[in-house]
Amino acid sequence: MDGCKRAGLPAIGLWREPVQETGVDATARMVADAGLRVSSLCRGGFLTAADPHERSNALDDNHRAIEEAAALGAHCLIMVVGGLPLGSLDLTGARARVTDGIAALAPHAEQCGVRLALEPMHPMYCADRGVLSTLGQTLDLAEKFPAEQVGVVVDSFHVWWDPDVLSQIARAAGRICSFQICDWITPLPADALLARGMMGDGHIDLAGLRQAVDAAGYRGDIEVEIFNADVWAADPDEVVATFIRRYVRHVLGD
Amino acid sequence: MDGCKRAGLPAIGLWREPVQETGVDATARMVADAGLRVSSLCRGGFLTAADPHERSNALDDNHRAIEEAAALGAHCLIMVVGGLPLGSLDLTGARARVTDGIAALAPHAEQCGVRLALEPMHPMYCADRGVLSTLGQTLDLAEKFPAEQVGVVVDSFHVWWDPDVLSQIARAAGRICSFQICDWITPLPADALLARGMMGDGHIDLAGLRQAVDAAGYRGDIEVEIFNADVWAADPDEVVATFIRRYVRHVLGD
């Protein structure tokens, strides 16, 4: 938060684990004192369990996450929907349980003024993290619900490769809860969960995606989200300064 | 070839590099002497270069690959179409050049009795290996040409995650040149190019894909293709024995 404030950034995306360590109310005060907003709370989801007990626990946890997002003033809760249960090959079933889970959570989210932001994840995470694999598939699910209850995340890392990405971003008008950016770098780092690069270091046409999101009417925050061991090890103020420069050049620029 | 023969397998997929080391005619004789067929020749493609000289070289090399496939009696040449040129963010342009390249090669392929087998690749290879990312997108391209000129490969590793995979396999009837199998294992091994697992060790509903390919009328060879350092280091006869058992259980079985 201090780094964001020093750099003049208006908002910060928060993750539940550090928020819970600090406490939700204390975090909300820190954000307000820093003059920041919470762009999103990450993350709810993990709704694919077939076991009734696990499923019930997951729903309870998501209800709490919705309330935490509301207490933090986050307009959306990012939903990483979960992968295949251990030993299961039933991808269709896992996807159906995600739909059921969202149906169970959406009314509570609306009551709390928080949108469930479904995040399609890169297909390389389909088995173990998120069975929503394309923006089109995610919109098929989101559109079963009112737009004030359920929206989508457009994360450059997850969707850039999709031949339909531009038309699906246009279709997502009114549903986009967050536009998240980083780059796809090659060779892919050894840890697939830390494979993201700084904007401009990779292969994604970020300006093209930004224009599409603009054209779809999105006026919310653009979140820089770079899971990368080297970025995490670098001086935070330098990282922020770098991504601001890179944002201007590679995301705003054409 | 000896291992296939010992195990009673009827056919083997060949790669150009070892074929060229041995010589095309000598390889064809070895295959015939072993009582085998060539299920496919891997690989042509790499058609995304924007530079005219590189592009011309790539087309020349593909013409040679088509002739090699014909000399080996392979009914298809597997096409890995290539990733983004160095420094380029123009994915749409790269995909358009693939279409142009296939148009330039398809008549020669038909004259040689070889089908160009376009392989959609997992989206994690989009930047550096193959800009055809889904079976649907690949069929959109293939259908611009007669089925005897251009078909598709259904490789479980590349397509299993796709929400549309079953309907696209049905659509591919008459175009399927090869059904290739291996499993998606987690955690993803450090080298993304060697990330494939033995059937039954991962998350893919291989029996479901096999049934869909069957229902689409495919009666050709099923190719086991496992790029994995541990598999390569193991005793080849044991590997063949294992994949035969796994095939019966996880691919034929329900």
JSON list of C-alpha atoms in Angstrom, two decimals, chain A residues 38-172:
[
{"chain": "A", "resi": 38, "resn": "VAL", "atom": "CA", "xyz": [-9.61, -1.87, -3.31]},
{"chain": "A", "resi": 39, "resn": "SER", "atom": "CA", "xyz": [-9.83, -2.81, -6.99]},
{"chain": "A", "resi": 40, "resn": "SER", "atom": "CA", "xyz": [-10.78, -6.43, -6.25]},
{"chain": "A", "resi": 41, "resn": "LEU", "atom": "CA", "xyz": [-10.53, -9.15, -3.63]},
{"chain": "A", "resi": 42, "resn": "CYS", "atom": "CA", "xyz": [-8.87, -12.37, -4.72]},
{"chain": "A", "resi": 43, "resn": "ARG", "atom": "CA", "xyz": [-10.17, -15.00, -4.37]},
{"chain": "A", "resi": 44, "resn": "GLY", "atom": "CA", "xyz": [-13.27, -17.08, -3.99]},
{"chain": "A", "resi": 45, "resn": "GLY", "atom": "CA", "xyz": [-14.14, -20.17, -5.96]},
{"chain": "A", "resi": 46, "resn": "PHE", "atom": "CA", "xyz": [-12.91, -23.77, -5.75]},
{"chain": "A", "resi": 47, "resn": "LEU", "atom": "CA", "xyz": [-16.41, -25.00, -6.34]},
{"chain": "A", "resi": 48, "resn": "THR", "atom": "CA", "xyz": [-15.69, -28.27, -8.12]},
{"chain": "A", "resi": 49, "resn": "ALA", "atom": "CA", "xyz": [-15.64, -30.73, -5.21]},
{"chain": "A", "resi": 50, "resn": "ALA", "atom": "CA", "xyz": [-18.04, -33.65, -5.65]},
{"chain": "A", "resi": 51, "resn": "ASP", "atom": "CA", "xyz": [-17.99, -34.57, -1.96]},
{"chain": "A", "resi": 52, "resn": "PRO", "atom": "CA", "xyz": [-20.99, -32.93, -0.19]},
{"chain": "A", "resi": 53, "resn": "HIS", "atom": "CA", "xyz": [-19.03, -31.99, 2.91]},
{"chain": "A", "resi": 54, "resn": "GLU", "atom": "CA", "xyz": [-16.20, -30.37, 0.94]},
{"chain": "A", "resi": 55, "resn": "ARG", "atom": "CA", "xyz": [-18.76, -28.64, -1.21]},
{"chain": "A", "resi": 56, "resn": "SER", "atom": "CA", "xyz": [-20.62, -27.24, 1.78]},
{"chain": "A", "resi": 57, "resn": "ASN", "atom": "CA", "xyz": [-17.33, -25.98, 3.28]},
{"chain": "A", "resi": 58, "resn": "ALA", "atom": "CA", "xyz": [-16.45, -24.31, -0.01]},
{"chain": "A", "resi": 59, "resn": "LEU", "atom": "CA", "xyz": [-19.80, -22.53, -0.17]},
{"chain": "A", "resi": 60, "resn": "ASP", "atom": "CA", "xyz": [-19.43, -21.34, 3.45]},
{"chain": "A", "resi": 61, "resn": "ASP", "atom": "CA", "xyz": [-15.98, -20.01, 2.68]},
{"chain": "A", "resi": 62, "resn": "ASN", "atom": "CA", "xyz": [-17.27, -18.20, -0.39]},
{"chain": "A", "resi": 63, "resn": "HIS", "atom": "CA", "xyz": [-20.05, -16.56, 1.62]},
{"chain": "A", "resi": 64, "resn": "ARG", "atom": "CA", "xyz": [-17.37, -15.28, 4.01]},
{"chain": "A", "resi": 65, "resn": "ALA", "atom": "CA", "xyz": [-15.26, -14.07, 1.09]},
{"chain": "A", "resi": 66, "resn": "ILE", "atom": "CA", "xyz": [-18.24, -12.11, -0.28]},
{"chain": "A", "resi": 67, "resn": "GLU", "atom": "CA", "xyz": [-18.67, -10.43, 3.08]},
{"chain": "A", "resi": 68, "resn": "GLU", "atom": "CA", "xyz": [-14.97, -9.64, 3.30]},
{"chain": "A", "resi": 69, "resn": "ALA", "atom": "CA", "xyz": [-15.07, -8.07, -0.16]},
{"chain": "A", "resi": 70, "resn": "ALA", "atom": "CA", "xyz": [-18.03, -5.93, 0.92]},
{"chain": "A", "resi": 71, "resn": "ALA", "atom": "CA", "xyz": [-16.26, -4.84, 4.11]},
{"chain": "A", "resi": 72, "resn": "LEU", "atom": "CA", "xyz": [-13.22, -3.81, 2.06]},
{"chain": "A", "resi": 73, "resn": "GLY", "atom": "CA", "xyz": [-15.33, -1.85, -0.43]},
{"chain": "A", "resi": 74, "resn": "ALA", "atom": "CA", "xyz": [-14.26, -4.17, -3.26]},
{"chain": "A", "resi": 75, "resn": "HIS", "atom": "CA", "xyz": [-16.86, -4.16, -5.99]},
{"chain": "A", "resi": 76, "resn": "CYS", "atom": "CA", "xyz": [-15.97, -7.71, -7.02]},
{"chain": "A", "resi": 77, "resn": "LEU", "atom": "CA", "xyz": [-14.68, -11.02, -5.70]},
{"chain": "A", "resi": 78, "resn": "ILE", "atom": "CA", "xyz": [-12.37, -12.77, -8.17]},
{"chain": "A", "resi": 79, "resn": "MET", "atom": "CA", "xyz": [-13.50, -16.38, -8.59]},
{"chain": "A", "resi": 80, "resn": "VAL", "atom": "CA", "xyz": [-10.93, -19.08, -9.41]},
{"chain": "A", "resi": 81, "resn": "VAL", "atom": "CA", "xyz": [-13.41, -21.87, -9.86]},
{"chain": "A", "resi": 82, "resn": "GLY", "atom": "CA", "xyz": [-11.22, -24.91, -9.16]},
{"chain": "A", "resi": 83, "resn": "GLY", "atom": "CA", "xyz": [-9.87, -27.88, -11.09]},
{"chain": "A", "resi": 84, "resn": "LEU", "atom": "CA", "xyz": [-10.78, -31.55, -11.24]},
{"chain": "A", "resi": 85, "resn": "PRO", "atom": "CA", "xyz": [-11.28, -33.29, -7.90]},
{"chain": "A", "resi": 86, "resn": "LEU", "atom": "CA", "xyz": [-8.48, -35.74, -7.03]},
{"chain": "A", "resi": 87, "resn": "GLY", "atom": "CA", "xyz": [-8.67, -38.77, -9.29]},
{"chain": "A", "resi": 88, "resn": "SER", "atom": "CA", "xyz": [-11.62, -37.51, -11.32]},
{"chain": "A", "resi": 89, "resn": "LEU", "atom": "CA", "xyz": [-11.65, -37.35, -15.12]},
{"chain": "A", "resi": 90, "resn": "ASP", "atom": "CA", "xyz": [-15.16, -35.86, -15.24]},
{"chain": "A", "resi": 91, "resn": "LEU", "atom": "CA", "xyz": [-14.51, -32.39, -16.57]},
{"chain": "A", "resi": 92, "resn": "THR", "atom": "CA", "xyz": [-18.13, -31.92, -17.65]},
{"chain": "A", "resi": 93, "resn": "GLY", "atom": "CA", "xyz": [-19.31, -32.74, -14.13]},
{"chain": "A", "resi": 94, "resn": "ALA", "atom": "CA", "xyz": [-16.80, -30.35, -12.54]},
{"chain": "A", "resi": 95, "resn": "ARG", "atom": "CA", "xyz": [-18.00, -27.58, -14.83]},
{"chain": "A", "resi": 96, "resn": "ALA", "atom": "CA", "xyz": [-21.62, -28.30, -13.96]},
{"chain": "A", "resi": 97, "resn": "ARG", "atom": "CA", "xyz": [-20.83, -28.05, -10.24]},
{"chain": "A", "resi": 98, "resn": "VAL", "atom": "CA", "xyz": [-19.27, -24.64, -10.83]},
{"chain": "A", "resi": 99, "resn": "THR", "atom": "CA", "xyz": [-22.56, -23.46, -12.32]},
{"chain": "A", "resi": 100, "resn": "ASP", "atom": "CA", "xyz": [-24.47, -24.84, -9.34]},
{"chain": "A", "resi": 101, "resn": "GLY", "atom": "CA", "xyz": [-22.07, -23.17, -6.92]},
{"chain": "A", "resi": 102, "resn": "ILE", "atom": "CA", "xyz": [-22.38, -19.79, -8.59]},
{"chain": "A", "resi": 103, "resn": "ALA", "atom": "CA", "xyz": [-26.17, -20.12, -8.48]},
{"chain": "A", "resi": 104, "resn": "ALA", "atom": "CA", "xyz": [-25.94, -20.76, -4.73]},
{"chain": "A", "resi": 105, "resn": "LEU", "atom": "CA", "xyz": [-23.73, -17.71, -4.14]},
{"chain": "A", "resi": 106, "resn": "ALA", "atom": "CA", "xyz": [-25.00, -15.07, -6.57]},
{"chain": "A", "resi": 107, "resn": "PRO", "atom": "CA", "xyz": [-27.99, -13.75, -4.54]},
{"chain": "A", "resi": 108, "resn": "HIS", "atom": "CA", "xyz": [-25.83, -13.24, -1.44]},
{"chain": "A", "resi": 109, "resn": "ALA", "atom": "CA", "xyz": [-23.24, -11.45, -3.53]},
{"chain": "A", "resi": 110, "resn": "GLU", "atom": "CA", "xyz": [-25.84, -9.06, -4.90]},
{"chain": "A", "resi": 111, "resn": "GLN", "atom": "CA", "xyz": [-27.20, -8.38, -1.39]},
{"chain": "A", "resi": 112, "resn": "CYS", "atom": "CA", "xyz": [-23.66, -7.44, -0.36]},
{"chain": "A", "resi": 113, "resn": "GLY", "atom": "CA", "xyz": [-23.07, -5.24, -3.40]},
{"chain": "A", "resi": 114, "resn": "VAL", "atom": "CA", "xyz": [-20.28, -7.50, -4.61]},
{"chain": "A", "resi": 115, "resn": "ARG", "atom": "CA", "xyz": [-20.10, -9.04, -8.07]},
{"chain": "A", "resi": 116, "resn": "LEU", "atom": "CA", "xyz": [-18.78, -12.55, -8.55]},
{"chain": "A", "resi": 117, "resn": "ALA", "atom": "CA", "xyz": [-16.01, -12.11, -11.13]},
{"chain": "A", "resi": 118, "resn": "LEU", "atom": "CA", "xyz": [-15.54, -15.42, -12.94]},
{"chain": "A", "resi": 119, "resn": "GLU", "atom": "CA", "xyz": [-12.01, -15.78, -14.23]},
{"chain": "A", "resi": 120, "resn": "PRO", "atom": "CA", "xyz": [-11.38, -17.97, -17.25]},
{"chain": "A", "resi": 121, "resn": "MET", "atom": "CA", "xyz": [-7.96, -19.50, -16.71]},
{"chain": "A", "resi": 122, "resn": "HIS", "atom": "CA", "xyz": [-5.36, -20.53, -19.22]},
{"chain": "A", "resi": 123, "resn": "PRO", "atom": "CA", "xyz": [-6.06, -24.12, -20.35]},
{"chain": "A", "resi": 124, "resn": "MET", "atom": "CA", "xyz": [-2.78, -25.24, -18.80]},
{"chain": "A", "resi": 125, "resn": "TYR", "atom": "CA", "xyz": [-4.50, -24.78, -15.42]},
{"chain": "A", "resi": 126, "resn": "CYS", "atom": "CA", "xyz": [-7.63, -26.70, -16.34]},
{"chain": "A", "resi": 127, "resn": "ALA", "atom": "CA", "xyz": [-6.74, -29.87, -14.41]},
{"chain": "A", "resi": 128, "resn": "ASP", "atom": "CA", "xyz": [-5.69, -28.35, -11.12]},
{"chain": "A", "resi": 129, "resn": "ARG", "atom": "CA", "xyz": [-6.93, -24.79, -10.81]},
{"chain": "A", "resi": 130, "resn": "GLY", "atom": "CA", "xyz": [-9.74, -23.60, -13.04]},
{"chain": "A", "resi": 131, "resn": "VAL", "atom": "CA", "xyz": [-12.08, -25.52, -15.33]},
{"chain": "A", "resi": 132, "resn": "LEU", "atom": "CA", "xyz": [-13.33, -22.33, -16.98]},
{"chain": "A", "resi": 133, "resn": "SER", "atom": "CA", "xyz": [-10.93, -22.23, -19.91]},
{"chain": "A", "resi": 134, "resn": "THR", "atom": "CA", "xyz": [-12.18, -19.61, -22.34]},
{"chain": "A", "resi": 135, "resn": "LEU", "atom": "CA", "xyz": [-13.90, -16.26, -22.09]},
{"chain": "A", "resi": 136, "resn": "GLY", "atom": "CA", "xyz": [-16.73, -17.58, -24.26]},
{"chain": "A", "resi": 137, "resn": "GLN", "atom": "CA", "xyz": [-17.38, -20.52, -21.96]},
{"chain": "A", "resi": 138, "resn": "THR", "atom": "CA", "xyz": [-17.23, -18.18, -18.95]},
{"chain": "A", "resi": 139, "resn": "LEU", "atom": "CA", "xyz": [-19.75, -15.80, -20.50]},
{"chain": "A", "resi": 140, "resn": "ASP", "atom": "CA", "xyz": [-22.06, -18.74, -21.24]},
{"chain": "A", "resi": 141, "resn": "LEU", "atom": "CA", "xyz": [-22.08, -19.30, -17.49]},
{"chain": "A", "resi": 142, "resn": "ALA", "atom": "CA", "xyz": [-22.19, -15.63, -16.41]},
{"chain": "A", "resi": 143, "resn": "GLU", "atom": "CA", "xyz": [-25.13, -14.88, -18.70]},
{"chain": "A", "resi": 144, "resn": "LYS", "atom": "CA", "xyz": [-27.32, -17.27, -16.74]},
{"chain": "A", "resi": 145, "resn": "PHE", "atom": "CA", "xyz": [-27.32, -14.57, -14.03]},
{"chain": "A", "resi": 146, "resn": "PRO", "atom": "CA", "xyz": [-28.03, -10.84, -13.90]},
{"chain": "A", "resi": 147, "resn": "ALA", "atom": "CA", "xyz": [-24.98, -8.72, -14.77]},
{"chain": "A", "resi": 148, "resn": "GLU", "atom": "CA", "xyz": [-25.04, -7.10, -11.31]},
{"chain": "A", "resi": 149, "resn": "GLN", "atom": "CA", "xyz": [-24.51, -10.54, -9.75]},
{"chain": "A", "resi": 150, "resn": "VAL", "atom": "CA", "xyz": [-22.00, -12.24, -12.02]},
{"chain": "A", "resi": 151, "resn": "GLY", "atom": "CA", "xyz": [-19.31, -10.81, -14.28]},
{"chain": "A", "resi": 152, "resn": "VAL", "atom": "CA", "xyz": [-16.00, -11.92, -15.76]},
{"chain": "A", "resi": 153, "resn": "VAL", "atom": "CA", "xyz": [-12.32, -11.12, -15.49]},
{"chain": "A", "resi": 154, "resn": "VAL", "atom": "CA", "xyz": [-10.30, -10.49, -18.64]},
{"chain": "A", "resi": 155, "resn": "ASP", "atom": "CA", "xyz": [-6.73, -11.47, -17.74]},
{"chain": "A", "resi": 156, "resn": "SER", "atom": "CA", "xyz": [-4.31, -11.08, -20.64]},
{"chain": "A", "resi": 157, "resn": "PHE", "atom": "CA", "xyz": [-2.24, -14.10, -19.55]},
{"chain": "A", "resi": 158, "resn": "HIS", "atom": "CA", "xyz": [-5.23, -16.41, -19.63]},
{"chain": "A", "resi": 159, "resn": "VAL", "atom": "CA", "xyz": [-7.02, -15.30, -22.80]},
{"chain": "A", "resi": 160, "resn": "TRP", "atom": "CA", "xyz": [-4.52, -13.80, -25.24]},
{"chain": "A", "resi": 161, "resn": "TRP", "atom": "CA", "xyz": [-4.11, -16.98, -27.33]},
{"chain": "A", "resi": 162, "resn": "ASP", "atom": "CA", "xyz": [-7.86, -17.44, -27.96]},
{"chain": "A", "resi": 163, "resn": "PRO", "atom": "CA", "xyz": [-8.83, -17.02, -31.63]},
{"chain": "A", "resi": 164, "resn": "ASP", "atom": "CA", "xyz": [-12.17, -15.62, -30.40]},
{"chain": "A", "resi": 165, "resn": "VAL", "atom": "CA", "xyz": [-10.82, -13.30, -27.72]},
{"chain": "A", "resi": 166, "resn": "LEU", "atom": "CA", "xyz": [-11.72, -10.00, -29.38]},
{"chain": "A", "resi": 167, "resn": "SER", "atom": "CA", "xyz": [-15.29, -10.97, -30.22]},
{"chain": "A", "resi": 168, "resn": "GLN", "atom": "CA", "xyz": [-15.77, -12.44, -26.75]},
{"chain": "A", "resi": 169, "resn": "ILE", "atom": "CA", "xyz": [-14.47, -9.25, -25.11]},
{"chain": "A", "resi": 170, "resn": "ALA", "atom": "CA", "xyz": [-17.05, -7.32, -27.15]},
{"chain": "A", "resi": 171, "resn": "ARG", "atom": "CA", "xyz": [-19.71, -9.79, -25.98]},
{"chain": "A", "resi": 172, "resn": "ALA", "atom": "CA", "xyz": [-18.58, -9.22, -22.38]}
]
